[in-house]
PDB file of C-alpha atoms in Angstrom:
ATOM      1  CA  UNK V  19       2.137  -6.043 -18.719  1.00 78.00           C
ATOM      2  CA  UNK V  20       3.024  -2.706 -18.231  1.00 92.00           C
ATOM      3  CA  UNK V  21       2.560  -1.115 -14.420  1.00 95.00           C
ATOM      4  CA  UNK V  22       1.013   2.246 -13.418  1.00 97.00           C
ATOM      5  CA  UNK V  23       0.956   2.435  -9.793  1.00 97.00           C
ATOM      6  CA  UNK V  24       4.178   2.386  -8.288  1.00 95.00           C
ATOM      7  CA  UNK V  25       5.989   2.787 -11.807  1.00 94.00           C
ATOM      8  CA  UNK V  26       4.773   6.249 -12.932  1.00 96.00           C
ATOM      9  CA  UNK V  27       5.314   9.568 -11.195  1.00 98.00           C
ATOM     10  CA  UNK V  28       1.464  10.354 -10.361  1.00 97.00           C
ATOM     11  CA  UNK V  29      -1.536  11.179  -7.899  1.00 98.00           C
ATOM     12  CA  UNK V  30      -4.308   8.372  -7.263  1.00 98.00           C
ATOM     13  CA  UNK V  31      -7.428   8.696  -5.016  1.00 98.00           C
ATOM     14  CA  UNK V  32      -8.685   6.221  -3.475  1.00 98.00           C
ATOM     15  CA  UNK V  33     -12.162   4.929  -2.090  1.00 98.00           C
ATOM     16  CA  UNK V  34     -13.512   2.185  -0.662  1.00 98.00           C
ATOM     17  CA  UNK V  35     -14.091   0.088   2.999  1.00 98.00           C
ATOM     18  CA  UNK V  36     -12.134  -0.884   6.209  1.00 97.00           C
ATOM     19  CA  UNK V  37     -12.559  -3.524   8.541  1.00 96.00           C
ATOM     20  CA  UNK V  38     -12.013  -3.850  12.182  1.00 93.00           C
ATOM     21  CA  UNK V  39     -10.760  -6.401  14.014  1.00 93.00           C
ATOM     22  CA  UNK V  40     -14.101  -7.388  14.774  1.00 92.00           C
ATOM     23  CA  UNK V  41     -15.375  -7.066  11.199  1.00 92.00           C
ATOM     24  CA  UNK V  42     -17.033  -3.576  11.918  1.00 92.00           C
ATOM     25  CA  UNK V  43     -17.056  -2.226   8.137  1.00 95.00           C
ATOM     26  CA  UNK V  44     -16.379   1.766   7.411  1.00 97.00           C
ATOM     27  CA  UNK V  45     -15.919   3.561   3.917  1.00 98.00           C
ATOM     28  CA  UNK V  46     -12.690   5.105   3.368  1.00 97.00           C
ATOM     29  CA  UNK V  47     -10.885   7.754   1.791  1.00 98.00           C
ATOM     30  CA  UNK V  48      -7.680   9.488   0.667  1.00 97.00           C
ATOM     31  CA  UNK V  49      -4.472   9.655  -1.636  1.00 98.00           C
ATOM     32  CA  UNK V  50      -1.725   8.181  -3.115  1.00 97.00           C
ATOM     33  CA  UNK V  51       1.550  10.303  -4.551  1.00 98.00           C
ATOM     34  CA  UNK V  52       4.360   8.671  -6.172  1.00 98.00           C
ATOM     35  CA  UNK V  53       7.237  10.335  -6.940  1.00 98.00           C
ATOM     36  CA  UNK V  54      10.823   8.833  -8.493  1.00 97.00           C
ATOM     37  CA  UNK V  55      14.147  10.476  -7.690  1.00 96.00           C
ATOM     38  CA  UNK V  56      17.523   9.966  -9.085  1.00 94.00           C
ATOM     39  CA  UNK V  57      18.392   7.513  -5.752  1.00 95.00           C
ATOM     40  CA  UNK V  58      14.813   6.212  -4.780  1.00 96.00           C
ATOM     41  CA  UNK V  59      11.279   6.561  -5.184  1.00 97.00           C
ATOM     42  CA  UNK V  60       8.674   7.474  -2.643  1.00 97.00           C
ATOM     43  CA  UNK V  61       5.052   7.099  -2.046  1.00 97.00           C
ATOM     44  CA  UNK V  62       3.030   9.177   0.304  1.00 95.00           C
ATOM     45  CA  UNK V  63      -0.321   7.957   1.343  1.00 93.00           C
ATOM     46  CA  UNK V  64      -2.962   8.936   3.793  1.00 94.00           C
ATOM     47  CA  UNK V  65      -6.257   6.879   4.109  1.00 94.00           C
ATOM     48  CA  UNK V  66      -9.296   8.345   6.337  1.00 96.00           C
ATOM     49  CA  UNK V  67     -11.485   5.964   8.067  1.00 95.00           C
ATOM     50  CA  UNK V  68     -15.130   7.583   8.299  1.00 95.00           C
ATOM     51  CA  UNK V  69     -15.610   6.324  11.262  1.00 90.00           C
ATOM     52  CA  UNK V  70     -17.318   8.266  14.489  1.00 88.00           C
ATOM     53  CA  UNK V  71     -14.649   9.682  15.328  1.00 91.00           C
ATOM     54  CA  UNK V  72     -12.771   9.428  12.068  1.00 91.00           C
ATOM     55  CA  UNK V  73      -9.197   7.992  12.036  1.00 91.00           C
ATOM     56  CA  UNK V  74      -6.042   8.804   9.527  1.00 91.00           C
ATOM     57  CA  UNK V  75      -3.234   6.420   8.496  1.00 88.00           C
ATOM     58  CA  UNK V  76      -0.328   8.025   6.961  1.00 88.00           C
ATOM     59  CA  UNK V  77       2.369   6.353   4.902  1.00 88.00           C
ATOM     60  CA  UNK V  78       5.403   7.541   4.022  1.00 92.00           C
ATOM     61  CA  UNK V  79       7.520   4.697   1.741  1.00 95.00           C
ATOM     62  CA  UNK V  80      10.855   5.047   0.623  1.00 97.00           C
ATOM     63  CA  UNK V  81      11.329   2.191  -2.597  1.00 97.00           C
ATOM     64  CA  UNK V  82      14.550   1.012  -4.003  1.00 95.00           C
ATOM     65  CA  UNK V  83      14.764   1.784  -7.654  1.00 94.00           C
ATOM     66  CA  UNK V  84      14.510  -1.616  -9.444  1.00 88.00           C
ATOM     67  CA  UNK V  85      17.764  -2.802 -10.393  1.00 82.00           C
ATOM     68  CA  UNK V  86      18.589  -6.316 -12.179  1.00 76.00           C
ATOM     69  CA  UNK V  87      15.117  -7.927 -10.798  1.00 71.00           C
ATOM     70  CA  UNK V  88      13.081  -5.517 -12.565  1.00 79.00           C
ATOM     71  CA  UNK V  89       9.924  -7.539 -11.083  1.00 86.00           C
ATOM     72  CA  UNK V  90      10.595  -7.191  -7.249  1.00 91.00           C
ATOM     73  CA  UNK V  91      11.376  -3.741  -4.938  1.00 95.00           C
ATOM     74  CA  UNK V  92      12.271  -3.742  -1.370  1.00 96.00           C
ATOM     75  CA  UNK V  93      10.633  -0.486   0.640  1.00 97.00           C
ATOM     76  CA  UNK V  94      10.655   0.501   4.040  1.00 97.00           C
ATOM     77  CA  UNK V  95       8.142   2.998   5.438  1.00 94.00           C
ATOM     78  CA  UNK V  96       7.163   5.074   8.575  1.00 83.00           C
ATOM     79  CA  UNK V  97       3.928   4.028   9.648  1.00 76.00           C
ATOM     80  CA  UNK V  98       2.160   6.237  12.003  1.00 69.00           C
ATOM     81  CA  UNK V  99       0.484   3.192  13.905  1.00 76.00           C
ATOM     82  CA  UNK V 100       2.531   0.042  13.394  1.00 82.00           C
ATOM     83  CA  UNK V 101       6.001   1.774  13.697  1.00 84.00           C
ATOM     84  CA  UNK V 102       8.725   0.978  11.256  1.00 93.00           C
ATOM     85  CA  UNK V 103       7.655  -1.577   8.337  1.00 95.00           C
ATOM     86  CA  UNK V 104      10.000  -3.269   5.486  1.00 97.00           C
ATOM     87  CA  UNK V 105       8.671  -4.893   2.167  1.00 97.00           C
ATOM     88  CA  UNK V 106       9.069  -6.196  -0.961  1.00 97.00           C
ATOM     89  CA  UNK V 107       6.879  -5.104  -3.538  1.00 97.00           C
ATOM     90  CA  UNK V 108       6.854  -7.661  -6.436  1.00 96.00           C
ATOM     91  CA  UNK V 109       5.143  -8.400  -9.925  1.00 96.00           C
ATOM     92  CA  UNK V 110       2.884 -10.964 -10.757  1.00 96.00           C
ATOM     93  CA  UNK V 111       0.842 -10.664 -14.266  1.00 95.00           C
ATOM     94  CA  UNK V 112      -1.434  -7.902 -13.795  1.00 97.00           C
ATOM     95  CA  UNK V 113      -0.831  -7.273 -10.219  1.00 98.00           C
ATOM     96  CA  UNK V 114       1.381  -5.890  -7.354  1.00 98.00           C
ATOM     97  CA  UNK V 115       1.924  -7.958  -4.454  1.00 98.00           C
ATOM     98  CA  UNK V 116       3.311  -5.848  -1.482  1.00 97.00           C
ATOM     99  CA  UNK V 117       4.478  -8.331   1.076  1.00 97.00           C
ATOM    100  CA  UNK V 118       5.497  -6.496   5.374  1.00 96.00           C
ATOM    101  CA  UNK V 119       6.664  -6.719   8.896  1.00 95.00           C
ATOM    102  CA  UNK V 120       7.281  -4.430  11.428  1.00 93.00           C
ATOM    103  CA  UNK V 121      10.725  -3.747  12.348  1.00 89.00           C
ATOM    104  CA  UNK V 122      10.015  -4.670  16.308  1.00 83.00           C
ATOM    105  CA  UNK V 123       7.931  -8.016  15.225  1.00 78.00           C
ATOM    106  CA  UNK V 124       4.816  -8.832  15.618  1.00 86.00           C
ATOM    107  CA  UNK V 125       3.186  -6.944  12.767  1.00 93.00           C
ATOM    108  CA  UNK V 126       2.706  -8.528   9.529  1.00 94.00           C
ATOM    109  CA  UNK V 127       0.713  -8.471   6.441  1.00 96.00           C
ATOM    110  CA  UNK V 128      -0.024  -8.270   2.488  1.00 97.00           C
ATOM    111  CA  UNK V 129      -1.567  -6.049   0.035  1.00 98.00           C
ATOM    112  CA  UNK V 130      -2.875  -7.616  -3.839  1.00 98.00           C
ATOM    113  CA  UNK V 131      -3.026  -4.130  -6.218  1.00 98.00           C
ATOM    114  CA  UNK V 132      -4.688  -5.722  -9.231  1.00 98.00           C
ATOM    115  CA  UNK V 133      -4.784  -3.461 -12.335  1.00 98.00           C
ATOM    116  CA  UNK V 134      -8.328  -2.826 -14.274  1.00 98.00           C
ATOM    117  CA  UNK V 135      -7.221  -0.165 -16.101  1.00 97.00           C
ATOM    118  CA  UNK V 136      -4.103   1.966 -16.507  1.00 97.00           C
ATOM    119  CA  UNK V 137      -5.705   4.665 -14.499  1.00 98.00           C
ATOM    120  CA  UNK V 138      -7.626   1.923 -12.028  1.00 98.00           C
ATOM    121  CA  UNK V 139      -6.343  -0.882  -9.458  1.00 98.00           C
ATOM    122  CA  UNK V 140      -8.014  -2.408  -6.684  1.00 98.00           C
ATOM    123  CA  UNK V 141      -6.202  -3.405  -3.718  1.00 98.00           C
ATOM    124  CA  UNK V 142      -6.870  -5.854  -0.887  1.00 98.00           C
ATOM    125  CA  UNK V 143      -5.317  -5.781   1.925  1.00 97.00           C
ATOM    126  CA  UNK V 144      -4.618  -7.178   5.615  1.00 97.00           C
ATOM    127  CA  UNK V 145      -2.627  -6.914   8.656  1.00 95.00           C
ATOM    128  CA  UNK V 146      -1.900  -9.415  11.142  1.00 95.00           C
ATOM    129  CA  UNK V 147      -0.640  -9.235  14.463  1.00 93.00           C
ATOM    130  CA  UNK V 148       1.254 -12.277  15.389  1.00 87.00           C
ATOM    131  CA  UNK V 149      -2.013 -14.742  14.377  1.00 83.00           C
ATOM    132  CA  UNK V 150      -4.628 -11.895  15.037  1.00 94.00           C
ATOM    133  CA  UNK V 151      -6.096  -9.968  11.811  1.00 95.00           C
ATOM    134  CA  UNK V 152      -6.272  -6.414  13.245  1.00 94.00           C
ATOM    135  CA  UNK V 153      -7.601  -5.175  10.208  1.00 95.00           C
ATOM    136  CA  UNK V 154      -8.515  -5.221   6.461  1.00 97.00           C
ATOM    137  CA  UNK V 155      -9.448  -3.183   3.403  1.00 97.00           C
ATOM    138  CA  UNK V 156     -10.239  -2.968  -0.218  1.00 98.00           C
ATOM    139  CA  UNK V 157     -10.182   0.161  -2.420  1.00 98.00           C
ATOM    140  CA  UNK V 158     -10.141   1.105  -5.555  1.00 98.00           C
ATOM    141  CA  UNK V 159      -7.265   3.228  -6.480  1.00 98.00           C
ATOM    142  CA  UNK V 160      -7.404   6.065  -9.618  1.00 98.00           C
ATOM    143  CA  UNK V 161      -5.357   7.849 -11.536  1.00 97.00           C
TER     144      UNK V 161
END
């Protein structure tokens, strides 16, 4: 299986729907860039919550290049709400499992990326504050 997302330079929009803590469902919004340079590769994402008022989460990751385990990438990112996060992003058939924590504790959580197409995944996600879901999503990501 050959990978898209993370594994190409490239732009993807995404739509879709949030939920709350309290399972208060909103449609979504935003972008995905990936870039690869010669020591790392980075994705920048911002998702928009249509919400009244509307909230932004912005992502900025920073992936190790895959070395000898072609099938698994650690990452680290900036999170504008949950503070520093590390990860592995790892390969499983047709998907992309991105497993987190925060770097002070106490976050936590998962995201599937399954691919449809080349140009199309859908990703579920959810994070988890100690045994609290604080939120979730699924969107549909294309190239």
């Amino acid at each position: 299986m050959h990978h898209t997302f993370l594994y190409e330079p490239g732009r993807w929009t995404m739509s879709g729907m949030f939920w709350s803590a309290d399972g208060a469902g909103m449609a979504v919004e935003g972008s995905t860039e990936i870039s690869h340079g010669q020591h790392c590769w980075m994705l920048a994402g911002r998702m928009r919550v249509l919400a009244t008022p509307p909230a932004e989460f912005v992502n900025i990751y920073t992936i190790e290049i895959p070395g000898r385990d072609a099938l698994a990438s650690k990452w680290s990112s900036e999170n504008s709400s949950l503070g520093k996060l590390h990860g592995v992003f790892t390969l499983v058939g047709s998907s992309i499992l991105s497993l987190y924590r925060s770097e002070q504790g106490g976050y936590l959580g998962t995201e599937h990326l399954h691919q449809m197409t080349p140009d199309q995944y859908v990703a579920d996600g959810v994070i988890l504050m100690d045994d609290r879901r604080l939120s979730s999503w699924r969107v549909t990501l294309t190239r």
